[in-house]
mmCIF file of C-alpha atoms (C1' of nucleotides) in Angstrom:
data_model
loop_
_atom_site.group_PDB
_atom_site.id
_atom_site.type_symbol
_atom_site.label_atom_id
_atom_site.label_comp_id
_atom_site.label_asym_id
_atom_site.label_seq_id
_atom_site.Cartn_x
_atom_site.Cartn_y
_atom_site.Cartn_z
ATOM 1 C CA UNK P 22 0.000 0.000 0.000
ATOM 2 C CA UNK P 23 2.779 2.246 1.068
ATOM 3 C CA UNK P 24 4.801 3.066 -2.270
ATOM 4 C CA UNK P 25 6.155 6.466 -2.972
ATOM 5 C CA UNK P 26 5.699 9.312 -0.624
ATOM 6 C CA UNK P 27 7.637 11.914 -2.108
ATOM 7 C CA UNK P 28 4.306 14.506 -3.625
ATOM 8 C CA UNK P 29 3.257 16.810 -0.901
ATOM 9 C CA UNK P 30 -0.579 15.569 -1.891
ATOM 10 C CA UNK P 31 -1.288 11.854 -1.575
ATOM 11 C CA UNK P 32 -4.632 10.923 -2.551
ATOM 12 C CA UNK P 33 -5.482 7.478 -0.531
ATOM 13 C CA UNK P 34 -8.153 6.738 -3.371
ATOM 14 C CA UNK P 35 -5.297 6.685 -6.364
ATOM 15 C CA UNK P 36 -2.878 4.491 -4.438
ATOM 16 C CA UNK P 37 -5.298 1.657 -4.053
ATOM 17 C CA UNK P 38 -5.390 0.589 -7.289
ATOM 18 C CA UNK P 39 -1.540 1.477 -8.182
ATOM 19 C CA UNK P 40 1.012 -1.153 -8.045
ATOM 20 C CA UNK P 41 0.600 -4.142 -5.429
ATOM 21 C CA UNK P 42 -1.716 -5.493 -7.809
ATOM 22 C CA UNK P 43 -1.033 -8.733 -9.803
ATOM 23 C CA UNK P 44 1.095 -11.265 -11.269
ATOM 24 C CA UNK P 45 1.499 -11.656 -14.702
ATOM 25 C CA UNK P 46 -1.673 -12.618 -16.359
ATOM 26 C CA UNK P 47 -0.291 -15.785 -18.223
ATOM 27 C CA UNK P 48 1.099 -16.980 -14.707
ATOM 28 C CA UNK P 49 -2.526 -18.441 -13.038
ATOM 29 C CA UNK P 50 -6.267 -17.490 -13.314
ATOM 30 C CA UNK P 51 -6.934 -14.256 -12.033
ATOM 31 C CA UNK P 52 -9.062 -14.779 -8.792
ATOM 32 C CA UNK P 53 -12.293 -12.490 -8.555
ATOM 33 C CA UNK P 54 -10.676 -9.749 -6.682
ATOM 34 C CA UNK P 55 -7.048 -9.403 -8.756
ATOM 35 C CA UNK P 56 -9.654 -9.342 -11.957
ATOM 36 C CA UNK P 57 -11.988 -6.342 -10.165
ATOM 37 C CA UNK P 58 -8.253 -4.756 -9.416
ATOM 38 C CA UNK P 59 -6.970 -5.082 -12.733
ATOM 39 C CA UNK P 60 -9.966 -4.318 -14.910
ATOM 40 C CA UNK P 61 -9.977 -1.247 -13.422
ATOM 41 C CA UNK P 62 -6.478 0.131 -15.052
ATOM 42 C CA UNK P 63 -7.299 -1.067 -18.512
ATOM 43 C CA UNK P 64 -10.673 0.067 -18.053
ATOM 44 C CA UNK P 65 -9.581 3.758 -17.475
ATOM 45 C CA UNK P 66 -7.497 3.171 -20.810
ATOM 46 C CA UNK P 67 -10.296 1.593 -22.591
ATOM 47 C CA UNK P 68 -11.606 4.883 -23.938
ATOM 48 C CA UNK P 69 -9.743 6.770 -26.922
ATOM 49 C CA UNK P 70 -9.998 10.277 -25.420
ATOM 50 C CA UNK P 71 -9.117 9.036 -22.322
ATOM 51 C CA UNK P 72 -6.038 6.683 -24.413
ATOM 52 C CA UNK P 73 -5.056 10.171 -26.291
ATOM 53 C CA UNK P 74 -5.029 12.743 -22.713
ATOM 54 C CA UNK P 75 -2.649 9.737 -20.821
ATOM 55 C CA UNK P 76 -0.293 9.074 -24.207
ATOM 56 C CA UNK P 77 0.128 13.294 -24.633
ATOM 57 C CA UNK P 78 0.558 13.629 -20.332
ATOM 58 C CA UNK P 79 2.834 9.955 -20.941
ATOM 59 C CA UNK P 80 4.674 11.500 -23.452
ATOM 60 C CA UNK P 81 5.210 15.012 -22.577
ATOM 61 C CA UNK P 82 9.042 16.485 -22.103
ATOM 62 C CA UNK P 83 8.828 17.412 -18.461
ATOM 63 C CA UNK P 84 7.097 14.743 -17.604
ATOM 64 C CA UNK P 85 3.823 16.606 -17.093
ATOM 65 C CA UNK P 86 1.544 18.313 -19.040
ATOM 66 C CA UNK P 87 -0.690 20.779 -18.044
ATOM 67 C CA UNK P 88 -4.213 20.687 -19.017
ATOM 68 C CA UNK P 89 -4.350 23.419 -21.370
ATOM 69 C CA UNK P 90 -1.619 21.816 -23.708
ATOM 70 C CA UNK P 91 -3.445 18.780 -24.134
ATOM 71 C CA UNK P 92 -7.197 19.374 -24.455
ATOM 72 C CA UNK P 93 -7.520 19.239 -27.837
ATOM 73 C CA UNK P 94 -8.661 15.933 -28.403
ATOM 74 C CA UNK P 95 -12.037 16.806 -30.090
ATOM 75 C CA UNK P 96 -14.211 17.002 -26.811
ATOM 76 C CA UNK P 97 -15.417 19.950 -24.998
ATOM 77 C CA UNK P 98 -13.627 20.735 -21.972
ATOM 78 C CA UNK P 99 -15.764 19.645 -19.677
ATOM 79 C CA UNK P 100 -15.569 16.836 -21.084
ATOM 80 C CA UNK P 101 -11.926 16.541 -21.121
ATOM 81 C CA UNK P 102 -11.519 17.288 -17.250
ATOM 82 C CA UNK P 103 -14.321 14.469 -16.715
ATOM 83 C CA UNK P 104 -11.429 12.062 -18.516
ATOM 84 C CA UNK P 105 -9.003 13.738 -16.593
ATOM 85 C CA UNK P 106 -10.616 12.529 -13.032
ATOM 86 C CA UNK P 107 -11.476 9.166 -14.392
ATOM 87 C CA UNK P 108 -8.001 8.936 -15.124
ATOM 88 C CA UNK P 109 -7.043 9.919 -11.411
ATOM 89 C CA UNK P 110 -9.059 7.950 -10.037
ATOM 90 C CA UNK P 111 -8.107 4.941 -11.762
ATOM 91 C CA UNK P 112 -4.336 5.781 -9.797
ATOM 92 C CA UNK P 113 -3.407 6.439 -13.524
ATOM 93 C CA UNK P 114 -2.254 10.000 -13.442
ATOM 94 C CA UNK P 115 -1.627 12.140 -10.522
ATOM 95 C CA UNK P 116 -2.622 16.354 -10.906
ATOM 96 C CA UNK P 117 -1.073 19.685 -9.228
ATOM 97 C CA UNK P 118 -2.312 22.999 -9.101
ATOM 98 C CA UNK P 119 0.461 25.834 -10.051
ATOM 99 C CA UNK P 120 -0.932 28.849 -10.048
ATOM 100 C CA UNK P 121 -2.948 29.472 -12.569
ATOM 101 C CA UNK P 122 -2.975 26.271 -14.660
ATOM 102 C CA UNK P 123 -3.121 22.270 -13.084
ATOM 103 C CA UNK P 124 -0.481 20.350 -14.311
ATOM 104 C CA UNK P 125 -0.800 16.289 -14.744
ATOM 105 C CA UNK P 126 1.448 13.755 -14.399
ATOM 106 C CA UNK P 127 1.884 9.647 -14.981
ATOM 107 C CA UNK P 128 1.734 7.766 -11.669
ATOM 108 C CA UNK P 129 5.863 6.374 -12.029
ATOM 109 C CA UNK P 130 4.840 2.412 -11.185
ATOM 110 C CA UNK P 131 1.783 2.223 -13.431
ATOM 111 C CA UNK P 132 3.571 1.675 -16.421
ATOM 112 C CA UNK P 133 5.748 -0.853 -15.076
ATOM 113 C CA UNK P 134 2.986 -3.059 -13.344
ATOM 114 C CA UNK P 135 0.738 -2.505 -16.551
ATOM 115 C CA UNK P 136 3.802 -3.814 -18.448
ATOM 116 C CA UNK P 137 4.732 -7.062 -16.371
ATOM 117 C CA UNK P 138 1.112 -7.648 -16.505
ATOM 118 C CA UNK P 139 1.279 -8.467 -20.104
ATOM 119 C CA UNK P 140 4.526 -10.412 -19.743
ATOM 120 C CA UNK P 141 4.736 -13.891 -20.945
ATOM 121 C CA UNK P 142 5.963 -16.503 -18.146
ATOM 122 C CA UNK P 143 8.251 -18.551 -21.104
ATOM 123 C CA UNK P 144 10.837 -16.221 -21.862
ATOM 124 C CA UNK P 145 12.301 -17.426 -25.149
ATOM 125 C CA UNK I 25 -25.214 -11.049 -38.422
ATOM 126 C CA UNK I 26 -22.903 -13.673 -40.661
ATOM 127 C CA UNK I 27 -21.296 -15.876 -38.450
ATOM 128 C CA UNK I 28 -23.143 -19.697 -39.334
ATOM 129 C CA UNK I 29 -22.500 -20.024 -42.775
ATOM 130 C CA UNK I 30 -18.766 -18.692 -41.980
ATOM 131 C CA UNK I 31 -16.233 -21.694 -43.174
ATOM 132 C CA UNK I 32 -12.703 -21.878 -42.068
ATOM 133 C CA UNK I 33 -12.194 -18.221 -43.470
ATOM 134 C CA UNK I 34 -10.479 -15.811 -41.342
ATOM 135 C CA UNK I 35 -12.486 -12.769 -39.706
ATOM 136 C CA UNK I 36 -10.937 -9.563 -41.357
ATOM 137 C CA UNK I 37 -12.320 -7.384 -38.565
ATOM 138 C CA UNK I 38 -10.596 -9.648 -35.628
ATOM 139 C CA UNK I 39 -7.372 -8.759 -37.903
ATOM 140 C CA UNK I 40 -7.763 -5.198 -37.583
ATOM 141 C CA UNK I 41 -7.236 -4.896 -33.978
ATOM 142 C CA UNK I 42 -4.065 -6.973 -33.639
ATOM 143 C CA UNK I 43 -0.661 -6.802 -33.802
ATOM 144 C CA UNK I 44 0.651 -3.712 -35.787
ATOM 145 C CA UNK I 45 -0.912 -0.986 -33.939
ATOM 146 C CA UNK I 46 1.078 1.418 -32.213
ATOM 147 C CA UNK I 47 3.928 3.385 -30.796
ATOM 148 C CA UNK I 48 4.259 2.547 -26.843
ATOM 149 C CA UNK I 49 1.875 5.131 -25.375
ATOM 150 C CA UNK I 50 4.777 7.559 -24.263
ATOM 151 C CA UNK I 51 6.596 7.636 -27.357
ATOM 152 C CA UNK I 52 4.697 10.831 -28.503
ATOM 153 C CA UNK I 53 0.707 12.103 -28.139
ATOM 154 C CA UNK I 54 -1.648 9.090 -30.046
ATOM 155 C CA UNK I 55 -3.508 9.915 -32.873
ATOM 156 C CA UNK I 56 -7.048 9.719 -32.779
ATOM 157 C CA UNK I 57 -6.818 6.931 -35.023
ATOM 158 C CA UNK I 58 -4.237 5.486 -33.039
ATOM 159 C CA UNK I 59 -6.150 5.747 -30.084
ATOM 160 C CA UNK I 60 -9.217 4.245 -31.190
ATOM 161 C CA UNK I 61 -7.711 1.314 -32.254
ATOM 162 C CA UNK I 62 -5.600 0.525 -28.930
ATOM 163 C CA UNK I 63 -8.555 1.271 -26.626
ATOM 164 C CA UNK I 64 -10.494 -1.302 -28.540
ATOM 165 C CA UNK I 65 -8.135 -3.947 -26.679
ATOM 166 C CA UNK I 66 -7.826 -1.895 -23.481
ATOM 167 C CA UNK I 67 -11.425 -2.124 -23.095
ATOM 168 C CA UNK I 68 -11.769 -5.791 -23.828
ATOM 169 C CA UNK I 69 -9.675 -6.461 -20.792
ATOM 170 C CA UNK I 70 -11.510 -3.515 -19.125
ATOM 171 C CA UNK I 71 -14.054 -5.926 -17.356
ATOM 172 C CA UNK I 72 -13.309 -8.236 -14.464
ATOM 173 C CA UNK I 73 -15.082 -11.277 -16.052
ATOM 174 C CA UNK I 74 -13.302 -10.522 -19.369
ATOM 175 C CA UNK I 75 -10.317 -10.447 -17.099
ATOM 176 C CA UNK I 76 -10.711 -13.475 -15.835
ATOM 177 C CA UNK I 77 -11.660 -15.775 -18.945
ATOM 178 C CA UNK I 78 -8.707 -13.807 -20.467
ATOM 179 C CA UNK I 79 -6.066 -15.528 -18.025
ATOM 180 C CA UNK I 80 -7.554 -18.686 -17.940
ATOM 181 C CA UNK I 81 -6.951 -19.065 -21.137
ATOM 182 C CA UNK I 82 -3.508 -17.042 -21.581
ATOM 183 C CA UNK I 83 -2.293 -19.324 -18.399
ATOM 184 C CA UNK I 84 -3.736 -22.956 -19.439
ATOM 185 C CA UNK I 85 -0.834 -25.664 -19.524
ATOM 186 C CA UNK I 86 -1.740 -26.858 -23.251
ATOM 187 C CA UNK I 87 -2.029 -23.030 -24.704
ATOM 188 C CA UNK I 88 -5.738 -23.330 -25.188
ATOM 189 C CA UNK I 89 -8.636 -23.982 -22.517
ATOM 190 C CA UNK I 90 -12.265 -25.385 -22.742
ATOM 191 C CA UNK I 91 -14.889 -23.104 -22.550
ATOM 192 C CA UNK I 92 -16.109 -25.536 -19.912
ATOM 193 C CA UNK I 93 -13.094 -25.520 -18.250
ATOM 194 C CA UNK I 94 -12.945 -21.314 -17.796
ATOM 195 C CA UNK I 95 -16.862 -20.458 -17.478
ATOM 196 C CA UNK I 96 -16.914 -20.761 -13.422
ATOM 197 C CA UNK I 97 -16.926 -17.297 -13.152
ATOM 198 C CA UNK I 98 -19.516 -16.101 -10.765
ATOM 199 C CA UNK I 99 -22.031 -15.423 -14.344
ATOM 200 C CA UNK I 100 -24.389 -17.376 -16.555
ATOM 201 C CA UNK I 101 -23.413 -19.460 -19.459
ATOM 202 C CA UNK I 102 -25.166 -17.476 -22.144
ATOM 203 C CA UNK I 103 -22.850 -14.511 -20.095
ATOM 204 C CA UNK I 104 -19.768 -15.868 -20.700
ATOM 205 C CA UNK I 105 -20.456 -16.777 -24.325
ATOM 206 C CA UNK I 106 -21.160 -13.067 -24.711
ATOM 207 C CA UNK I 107 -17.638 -11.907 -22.963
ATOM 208 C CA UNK I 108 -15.663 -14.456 -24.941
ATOM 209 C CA UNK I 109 -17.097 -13.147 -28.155
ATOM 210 C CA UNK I 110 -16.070 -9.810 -27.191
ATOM 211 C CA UNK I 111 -12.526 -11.203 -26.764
ATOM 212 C CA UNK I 112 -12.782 -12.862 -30.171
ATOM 213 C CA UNK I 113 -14.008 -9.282 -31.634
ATOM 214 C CA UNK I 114 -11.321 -7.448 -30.192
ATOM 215 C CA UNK I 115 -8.738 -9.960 -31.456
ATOM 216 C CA UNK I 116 -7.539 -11.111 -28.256
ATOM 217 C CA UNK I 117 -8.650 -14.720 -28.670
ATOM 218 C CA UNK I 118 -9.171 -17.248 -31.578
ATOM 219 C CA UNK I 119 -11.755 -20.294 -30.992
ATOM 220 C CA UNK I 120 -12.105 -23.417 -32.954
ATOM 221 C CA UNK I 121 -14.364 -26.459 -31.979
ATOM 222 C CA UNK I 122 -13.187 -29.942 -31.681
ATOM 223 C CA UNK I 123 -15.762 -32.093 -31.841
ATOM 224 C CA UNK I 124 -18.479 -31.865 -28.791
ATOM 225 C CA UNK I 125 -15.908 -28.947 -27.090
ATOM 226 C CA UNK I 126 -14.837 -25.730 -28.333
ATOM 227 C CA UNK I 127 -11.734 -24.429 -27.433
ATOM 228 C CA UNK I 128 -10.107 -20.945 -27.044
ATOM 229 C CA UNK I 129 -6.578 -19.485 -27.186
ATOM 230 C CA UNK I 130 -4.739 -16.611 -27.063
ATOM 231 C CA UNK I 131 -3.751 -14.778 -30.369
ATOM 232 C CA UNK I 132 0.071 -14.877 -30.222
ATOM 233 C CA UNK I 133 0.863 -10.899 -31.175
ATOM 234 C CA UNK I 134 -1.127 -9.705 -29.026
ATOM 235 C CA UNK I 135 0.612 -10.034 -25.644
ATOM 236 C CA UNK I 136 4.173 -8.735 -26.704
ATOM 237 C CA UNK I 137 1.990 -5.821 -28.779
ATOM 238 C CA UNK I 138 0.264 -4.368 -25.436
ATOM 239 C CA UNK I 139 3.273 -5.104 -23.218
ATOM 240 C CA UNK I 140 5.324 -2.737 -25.798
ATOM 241 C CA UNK I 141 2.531 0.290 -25.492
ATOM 242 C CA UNK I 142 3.414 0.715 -21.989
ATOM 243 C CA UNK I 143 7.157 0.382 -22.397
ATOM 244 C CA UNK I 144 8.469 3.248 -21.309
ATOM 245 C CA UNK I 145 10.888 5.038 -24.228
ATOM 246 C CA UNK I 146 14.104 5.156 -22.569
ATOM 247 C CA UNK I 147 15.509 1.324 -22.230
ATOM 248 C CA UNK I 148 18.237 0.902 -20.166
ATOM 249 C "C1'" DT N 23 -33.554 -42.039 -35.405
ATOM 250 C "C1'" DC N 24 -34.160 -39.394 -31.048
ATOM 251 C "C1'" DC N 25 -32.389 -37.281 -27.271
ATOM 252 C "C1'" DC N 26 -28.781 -35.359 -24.314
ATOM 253 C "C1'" DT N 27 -24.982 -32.220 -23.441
ATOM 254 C "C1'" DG N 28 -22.018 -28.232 -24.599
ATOM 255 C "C1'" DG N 29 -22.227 -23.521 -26.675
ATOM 256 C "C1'" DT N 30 -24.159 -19.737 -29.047
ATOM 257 C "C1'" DT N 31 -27.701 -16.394 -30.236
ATOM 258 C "C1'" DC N 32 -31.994 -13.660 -29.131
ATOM 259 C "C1'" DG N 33 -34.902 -10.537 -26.616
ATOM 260 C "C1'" DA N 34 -35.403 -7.839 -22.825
ATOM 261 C "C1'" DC N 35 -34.048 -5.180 -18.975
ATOM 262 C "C1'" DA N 36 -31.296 -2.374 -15.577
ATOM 263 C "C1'" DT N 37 -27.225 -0.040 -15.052
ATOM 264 C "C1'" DG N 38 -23.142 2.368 -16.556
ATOM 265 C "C1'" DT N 39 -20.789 5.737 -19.520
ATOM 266 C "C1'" DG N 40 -19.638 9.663 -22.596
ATOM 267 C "C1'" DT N 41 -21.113 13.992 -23.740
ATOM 268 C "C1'" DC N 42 -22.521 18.752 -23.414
ATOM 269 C "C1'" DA N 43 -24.362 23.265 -21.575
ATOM 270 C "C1'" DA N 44 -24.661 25.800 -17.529
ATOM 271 C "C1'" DC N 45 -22.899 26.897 -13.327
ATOM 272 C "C1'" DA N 46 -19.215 27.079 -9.690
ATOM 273 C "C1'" DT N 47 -14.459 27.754 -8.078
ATOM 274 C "C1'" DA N 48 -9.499 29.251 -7.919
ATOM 275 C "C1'" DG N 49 -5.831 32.316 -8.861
ATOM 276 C "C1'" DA N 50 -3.918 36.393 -11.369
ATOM 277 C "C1'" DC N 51 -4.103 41.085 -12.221
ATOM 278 C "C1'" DG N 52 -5.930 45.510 -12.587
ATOM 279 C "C1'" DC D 17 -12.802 44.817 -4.863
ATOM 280 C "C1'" DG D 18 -13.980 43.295 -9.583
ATOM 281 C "C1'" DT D 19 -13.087 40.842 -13.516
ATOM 282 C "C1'" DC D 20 -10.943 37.690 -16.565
ATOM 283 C "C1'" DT D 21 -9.034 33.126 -17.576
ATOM 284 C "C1'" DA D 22 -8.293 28.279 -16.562
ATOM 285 C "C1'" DT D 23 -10.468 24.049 -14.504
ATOM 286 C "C1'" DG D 24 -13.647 21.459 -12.102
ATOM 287 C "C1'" DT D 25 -18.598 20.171 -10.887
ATOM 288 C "C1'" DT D 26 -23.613 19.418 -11.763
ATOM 289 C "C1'" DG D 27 -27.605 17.921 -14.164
ATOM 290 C "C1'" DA D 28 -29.558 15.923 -17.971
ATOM 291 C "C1'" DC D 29 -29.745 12.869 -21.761
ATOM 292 C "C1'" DA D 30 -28.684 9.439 -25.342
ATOM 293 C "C1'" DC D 31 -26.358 5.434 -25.983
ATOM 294 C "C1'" DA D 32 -23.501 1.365 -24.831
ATOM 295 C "C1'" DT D 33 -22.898 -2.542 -21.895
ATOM 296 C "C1'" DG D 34 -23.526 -6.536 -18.645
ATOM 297 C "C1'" DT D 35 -26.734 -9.741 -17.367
ATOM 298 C "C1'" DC D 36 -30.184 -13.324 -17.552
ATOM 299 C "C1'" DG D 37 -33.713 -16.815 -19.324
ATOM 300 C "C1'" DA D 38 -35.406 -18.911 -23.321
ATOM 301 C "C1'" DA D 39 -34.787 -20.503 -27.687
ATOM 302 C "C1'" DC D 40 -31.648 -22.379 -30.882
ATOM 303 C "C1'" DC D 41 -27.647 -25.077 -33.214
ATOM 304 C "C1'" DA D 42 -23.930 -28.940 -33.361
ATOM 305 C "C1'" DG D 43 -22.113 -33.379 -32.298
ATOM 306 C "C1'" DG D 44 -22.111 -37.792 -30.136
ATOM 307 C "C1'" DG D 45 -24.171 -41.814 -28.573
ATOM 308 C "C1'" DA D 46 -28.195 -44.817 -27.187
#
DNA sequence: TCCCTGGTTCGACATGTGTCAACATAGACG
DNA sequence: CGTCTATGTTGACACATGTCGAACCAGGGA
């Protein structure tokens, strides 16, 4: 539960779902609870607006993006924070307020887990 | 819609969704094109029962499972029918009946394909 | 041949999800 | 203080999705 404390704000929701989750899903059947776990990640990815806001905060130089740099996905903004939160929620992306603008960032171990998810148990 | 009279052809629209789809999601900001394509197989795992039947299969000894060896899942038959279909759709699975059973395996690609969208650019 | 078992499809329903317009909030700046 | 700009929240609505029971198809034996 306890992963990386180094932000000044820690939302307890996002962490939940974050790395501890779940071995490789080639390795065993998922029990009911790793599956509700898991689902959840690929879930939040499982939308194309939602696919193009983490790939541009994913790939952006600094490591963040802030909101206003990447809302152009063909949605109304609204809509676009809505995708935002989703994606927070899911322990995807975590956000910071700067002054004026909210800049988002990619949760460091999501990637990783995601990753070694997908990872086949024969290594050839 | 046209499924019965189908022989041993191959589905062109399970094709679609496979293998040669996409830079690794930090590489640079998807396309929407891009990211229609890649949530298609996001979203197929984005549901715990999905989930499940997905890593029964990926994780059965022989490469392939029963679908009465995977459907104690917690939902009706007809359900998981439905969910395996989706897989199928999405081009995640393949199914081919042998005689009285019909059996289900992983497409090959598609494992290495996801794991490399959440690769993270810089390989050390 | 007839029936039984494994799987899929159909029809229907409740719930979830994506979307927008309108409103609310938070800083910046005068 | 007042106002402007950048985001988030609310309410409403159309549409997609998960679920089941019933009906349907495919093989294998008796």
């Amino acid at each position: 539960m306890s992963n990386v404390k180094a932000l000044p704000l820690l939302e307890p929701e996002a962490h939940e779902a974050v790395a501890p989750c779940c071995p490789p899903l080639t390795e065993r059947p998922f029990t009911a609870e790793e599956a509700e776990r898991t689902a959840r990640m690929f879930k939040a990815l499982g939308d194309p607006v939602r696919l193009r806001l983490f790939s541009a905060v994913a790939s952006a130089e600094a490591g963040e993006a802030c909101v206003c740099d990447i809302s152009d996905v063909g949605v109304s903004q609204p809509t676009v924070s809505h995708h935002l939160k989703k994606l927070k929620e899911a322990g995807l992306l975590t956000s910071e307020r700067r002054g004026t603008w909210v800049y988002y960032r990619v949760e460091p171990s999501v990637l990783a887990a995601m990753s070694k998810l997908l990872t086949t148990t024969a290594t050839p």
